[in-house]
Amino acid sequence: DTVMTQSPATLSVSPGERATLSCRASQSVSSSLAWYQHKPGQTPRLLIYGASTGATGIPARFSGSGSGTEFTLTISSLQSEDFAVYYCQQYNNWPWTFGQGTKVEIK
Amino acid sequence: EVQLVESGGGLVKPGGSLTLSCAASGFTFSDAWVSWVRQAPGKGLEWVGRIKRKTDGGATYYAAPVKGRFTISRDDSKDTLYLQMNSLKTEDTAVYYCVSSLQYWGQGALVTVSS
């Protein structure tokens, strides 16, 4: 299976600051990489697919980059509603797999 | 508006069976590759399995922990996805989500496996 490793596990950020989340794949997933935001009691929300394409309705402050095995999600200026858990997920190799998540919390 | 609505969750004893349904609307269900994803209490997300559209052969794929016990099927005439779960284990306790095209998720159905 393709193991997805996210870092850091927890990121403490002040509102208005930039947040950079990393995701590494144990083998190449090409650009078949998605990022999700998940808040307690809510459905996961697709932010990015194809490693760098924003999903419908996603604010421009969310951006993704990378290919192969190294990926990054950047939130340019954190808003209060952005504090949540973020998951990366590869859909190049079956079984599709998620990272363990990065919790973005208020500093 | 795209909607995915799961039903059929509940409490079941270890070794028991349960079938989840996911009713889709707002898009052409027969054209979609659809999946089940679960989240155990306090854990991260796990892809359970997926099914291709019939025009692509309708093949199913399963994650190792559920292979041989879970079966995914679809009824395109009813715009409905199913997850039949047999030989349930306590570790199958989770919220099960129906997912289409990565972007559209149902609200989830809670399955609790406990004696």
Short mmCIF file of C-alpha atoms in Angstrom, two decimals:
data_model
loop_
_atom_site.label_atom_id
_atom_site.label_comp_id
_atom_site.label_asym_id
_atom_site.label_seq_id
_atom_site.Cartn_x
_atom_site.Cartn_y
_atom_site.Cartn_z
CA ASP A 1 0.00 0.00 0.00
CA THR A 2 1.05 3.61 -0.53
CA VAL A 3 1.71 5.13 2.88
CA MET A 4 0.98 8.84 3.18
CA THR A 5 2.88 10.65 5.93
CA GLN A 6 1.82 14.14 6.98
CA SER A 7 3.85 16.63 8.98
CA PRO A 8 3.61 18.16 11.42
CA ALA A 9 0.95 16.33 13.42
CA THR A 10 -0.14 19.62 14.97
CA LEU A 11 0.50 23.14 13.72
CA SER A 12 -0.12 26.13 16.00
CA VAL A 13 -0.72 29.28 14.01
CA SER A 14 -2.05 32.76 14.77
CA PRO A 15 -4.92 34.15 12.67
CA GLY A 16 -3.56 36.00 9.66
CA GLU A 17 -0.37 33.95 9.54
CA ARG A 18 0.67 31.53 6.80
CA ALA A 19 0.40 27.78 7.34
CA THR A 20 2.39 25.19 5.41
CA LEU A 21 1.41 21.51 5.65
CA SER A 22 3.46 18.67 4.17
CA CYS A 23 2.52 15.27 2.81
CA ARG A 24 4.93 12.58 1.64
CA ALA A 25 4.05 9.40 -0.27
CA SER A 26 5.98 6.14 0.10
CA GLN A 27 5.93 5.75 -3.70
CA SER A 28 5.07 8.02 -6.56
CA VAL A 29 1.42 9.04 -6.86
CA SER A 30 2.08 11.34 -9.83
CA SER A 31 -0.28 14.31 -9.33
CA SER A 32 -3.17 12.21 -8.03
CA LEU A 33 -3.23 13.93 -4.66
CA ALA A 34 -6.14 15.58 -2.85
CA TRP A 35 -6.36 17.70 0.29
CA TYR A 36 -9.40 17.78 2.59
CA GLN A 37 -10.46 19.93 5.51
CA HIS A 38 -12.37 18.16 8.27
CA LYS A 39 -14.09 19.83 11.21
CA PRO A 40 -15.71 17.92 14.11
CA GLY A 41 -19.26 16.87 13.35
CA GLN A 42 -18.98 17.90 9.70
CA THR A 43 -18.36 16.15 6.40
CA PRO A 44 -14.81 16.30 4.98
CA ARG A 45 -14.49 19.13 2.45
CA LEU A 46 -12.38 18.72 -0.70
CA LEU A 47 -9.96 21.63 -1.02
CA ILE A 48 -7.48 20.59 -3.70
CA TYR A 49 -7.31 17.79 -6.27
CA GLY A 50 -4.72 16.96 -8.90
CA ALA A 51 -2.17 18.23 -6.35
CA SER A 52 -2.77 21.90 -7.25
CA THR A 53 -6.29 22.47 -8.60
CA GLY A 54 -8.72 24.19 -6.29
CA ALA A 55 -12.09 22.51 -5.84
CA THR A 56 -15.29 24.41 -6.56
CA GLY A 57 -15.92 27.26 -4.15
CA ILE A 58 -12.61 26.98 -2.29
CA PRO A 59 -11.06 30.36 -1.32
CA ALA A 60 -7.89 31.38 -3.13
CA ARG A 61 -5.92 31.40 0.14
CA PHE A 62 -5.73 27.59 -0.15
CA SER A 63 -3.11 26.36 -2.62
CA GLY A 64 -1.43 23.05 -3.30
CA SER A 65 1.84 22.08 -4.92
CA GLY A 66 4.08 19.11 -5.58
CA SER A 67 4.17 15.90 -7.58
CA GLY A 68 5.55 12.40 -7.27
CA THR A 69 6.13 11.91 -3.55
CA GLU A 70 6.30 15.38 -2.00
CA PHE A 71 3.31 17.67 -1.62
CA THR A 72 2.43 20.88 0.19
CA LEU A 73 -0.78 22.62 1.18
CA THR A 74 -0.42 26.32 1.92
CA ILE A 75 -2.99 28.51 3.61
CA SER A 76 -1.78 32.02 2.89
CA SER A 77 -3.54 33.90 5.71
CA LEU A 78 -5.38 31.80 8.27
CA GLN A 79 -8.95 32.76 9.05
CA SER A 80 -10.83 31.64 12.16
CA GLU A 81 -12.86 29.15 10.12
CA ASP A 82 -9.68 27.42 8.89
CA PHE A 83 -8.82 25.80 12.22
CA ALA A 84 -9.48 22.11 11.54
CA VAL A 85 -7.80 18.82 10.66
CA TYR A 86 -6.35 18.54 7.16
CA TYR A 87 -5.84 15.24 5.33
CA CYS A 88 -3.95 14.45 2.18
CA GLN A 89 -5.11 11.48 0.09
CA GLN A 90 -3.64 9.72 -2.93
CA TYR A 91 -5.83 8.23 -5.63
CA ASN A 92 -3.15 6.94 -8.00
CA ASN A 93 -2.63 3.48 -6.49
CA TRP A 94 -5.26 1.16 -5.04
CA PRO A 95 -6.01 1.11 -2.18
CA TRP A 96 -6.45 4.85 -2.09
CA THR A 97 -4.94 6.05 1.18
CA PHE A 98 -5.10 9.04 3.49
CA GLY A 99 -2.42 10.62 5.60
CA GLN A 100 -2.95 10.59 9.35
CA GLY A 101 -3.91 14.27 9.36
CA THR A 102 -2.47 17.60 10.51
CA LYS A 103 -4.41 19.50 13.14
CA VAL A 104 -4.21 23.28 12.64
CA GLU A 105 -4.92 24.96 15.96
CA ILE A 106 -5.03 28.51 17.22
CA LYS A 107 -1.75 29.73 18.70
CA GLU B 1 -27.65 20.37 -5.87
CA VAL B 2 -25.71 17.16 -5.34
CA GLN B 3 -26.90 15.12 -2.39
CA LEU B 4 -25.77 11.81 -0.96
CA VAL B 5 -27.85 10.43 1.89
CA GLU B 6 -26.73 7.35 3.81
CA SER B 7 -29.07 5.15 5.79
CA GLY B 8 -29.03 1.79 7.52
CA GLY B 9 -26.53 2.44 10.30
CA GLY B 10 -27.01 1.10 13.80
CA LEU B 11 -25.84 -1.25 16.52
CA VAL B 12 -24.90 -4.81 15.60
CA LYS B 13 -23.20 -7.64 17.48
CA PRO B 14 -19.78 -8.96 16.48
CA GLY B 15 -20.17 -11.49 13.70
CA GLY B 16 -23.39 -9.87 12.54
CA SER B 17 -24.36 -8.21 9.28
CA LEU B 18 -25.60 -4.81 8.21
CA THR B 19 -26.29 -3.11 4.89
CA LEU B 20 -25.84 0.60 4.31
CA SER B 21 -27.56 2.47 1.49
CA CYS B 22 -26.63 5.77 -0.11
CA ALA B 23 -29.28 7.59 -2.14
CA ALA B 24 -27.84 9.98 -4.70
CA SER B 25 -29.44 12.96 -6.39
CA GLY B 26 -28.41 16.05 -8.33
CA PHE B 27 -26.05 14.32 -10.73
CA THR B 28 -25.99 11.41 -13.18
CA PHE B 29 -25.31 8.59 -10.74
CA SER B 30 -24.76 5.98 -13.46
CA ASP B 31 -21.79 8.03 -14.76
CA ALA B 32 -20.08 8.21 -11.38
CA TRP B 33 -17.37 6.17 -9.70
CA VAL B 34 -18.54 6.01 -6.10
CA SER B 35 -16.88 4.93 -2.88
CA TRP B 36 -17.25 4.25 0.81
CA VAL B 37 -14.92 5.89 3.33
CA ARG B 38 -15.01 5.38 7.09
CA GLN B 39 -13.73 7.09 10.20
CA ALA B 40 -13.42 5.14 13.45
CA PRO B 41 -13.84 7.07 16.72
CA GLY B 42 -10.81 9.25 17.35
CA LYS B 43 -9.08 8.00 14.19
CA GLY B 44 -8.40 9.31 10.72
CA LEU B 45 -10.14 8.61 7.42
CA GLU B 46 -9.90 5.20 5.72
CA TRP B 47 -10.99 4.31 2.19
CA VAL B 48 -13.16 1.18 2.39
CA GLY B 49 -13.80 0.51 -1.28
CA ARG B 50 -15.13 1.79 -4.57
CA ILE B 51 -17.12 0.72 -7.60
CA LYS B 52 -16.66 1.79 -11.17
CA ARG B 53 -19.55 2.80 -13.38
CA LYS B 54 -21.03 0.01 -15.47
CA THR B 55 -19.69 1.46 -18.73
CA ASP B 56 -16.21 0.98 -17.26
CA GLY B 57 -17.00 -2.58 -16.27
CA GLY B 58 -18.48 -1.97 -12.82
CA ALA B 59 -15.45 -3.45 -11.05
CA THR B 60 -15.16 -3.21 -7.29
CA TYR B 61 -12.07 -2.61 -5.17
CA TYR B 62 -11.70 -3.15 -1.43
CA ALA B 63 -9.23 -2.22 1.27
CA ALA B 64 -7.48 -5.19 2.88
CA PRO B 65 -9.23 -4.95 6.29
CA VAL B 66 -12.67 -5.47 4.70
CA LYS B 67 -11.92 -7.63 1.66
CA GLY B 68 -13.95 -10.82 1.69
CA ARG B 69 -16.38 -9.44 4.29
CA PHE B 70 -17.80 -6.29 2.65
CA THR B 71 -19.52 -6.02 -0.73
CA ILE B 72 -20.17 -2.81 -2.63
CA SER B 73 -22.92 -2.74 -5.23
CA ARG B 74 -24.98 -0.18 -7.08
CA ASP B 75 -28.48 0.06 -8.53
CA ASP B 76 -28.35 2.74 -11.20
CA SER B 77 -32.11 2.49 -11.74
CA LYS B 78 -32.55 3.69 -8.15
CA ASP B 79 -29.51 6.00 -8.02
CA THR B 80 -28.38 4.07 -4.96
CA LEU B 81 -25.08 2.71 -3.68
CA TYR B 82 -24.91 -0.14 -1.18
CA LEU B 83 -22.41 -1.49 1.32
CA GLN B 84 -23.17 -4.98 2.58
CA MET B 85 -21.11 -5.74 5.68
CA ASN B 86 -20.78 -9.31 6.95
CA SER B 87 -18.76 -10.89 9.78
CA LEU B 88 -18.55 -7.52 11.47
CA LYS B 89 -15.80 -6.89 14.00
CA THR B 90 -15.57 -4.33 16.81
CA GLU B 91 -12.89 -2.55 14.78
CA ASP B 92 -15.46 -1.88 12.04
CA THR B 93 -17.15 0.61 14.37
CA ALA B 94 -17.06 3.90 12.48
CA VAL B 95 -18.95 6.59 10.66
CA TYR B 96 -19.33 5.42 7.05
CA TYR B 97 -19.44 8.03 4.30
CA CYS B 98 -20.63 7.64 0.74
CA VAL B 99 -18.38 9.63 -1.64
CA SER B 100 -18.62 10.60 -5.30
CA SER B 101 -15.88 12.18 -7.38
CA LEU B 102 -13.83 13.02 -4.28
CA GLN B 103 -15.87 16.21 -3.83
CA TYR B 104 -19.31 15.03 -2.78
CA TRP B 105 -19.74 13.34 0.59
CA GLY B 106 -22.81 12.15 2.42
CA GLN B 107 -23.42 13.12 6.04
CA GLY B 108 -22.32 9.70 7.24
CA ALA B 109 -23.94 6.70 8.92
CA LEU B 110 -22.76 5.45 12.29
CA VAL B 111 -22.13 1.72 12.58
CA THR B 112 -21.42 0.40 16.07
CA VAL B 113 -20.26 -3.19 16.48
CA SER B 114 -20.54 -4.22 20.10
CA SER B 115 -21.85 -7.04 22.24
#
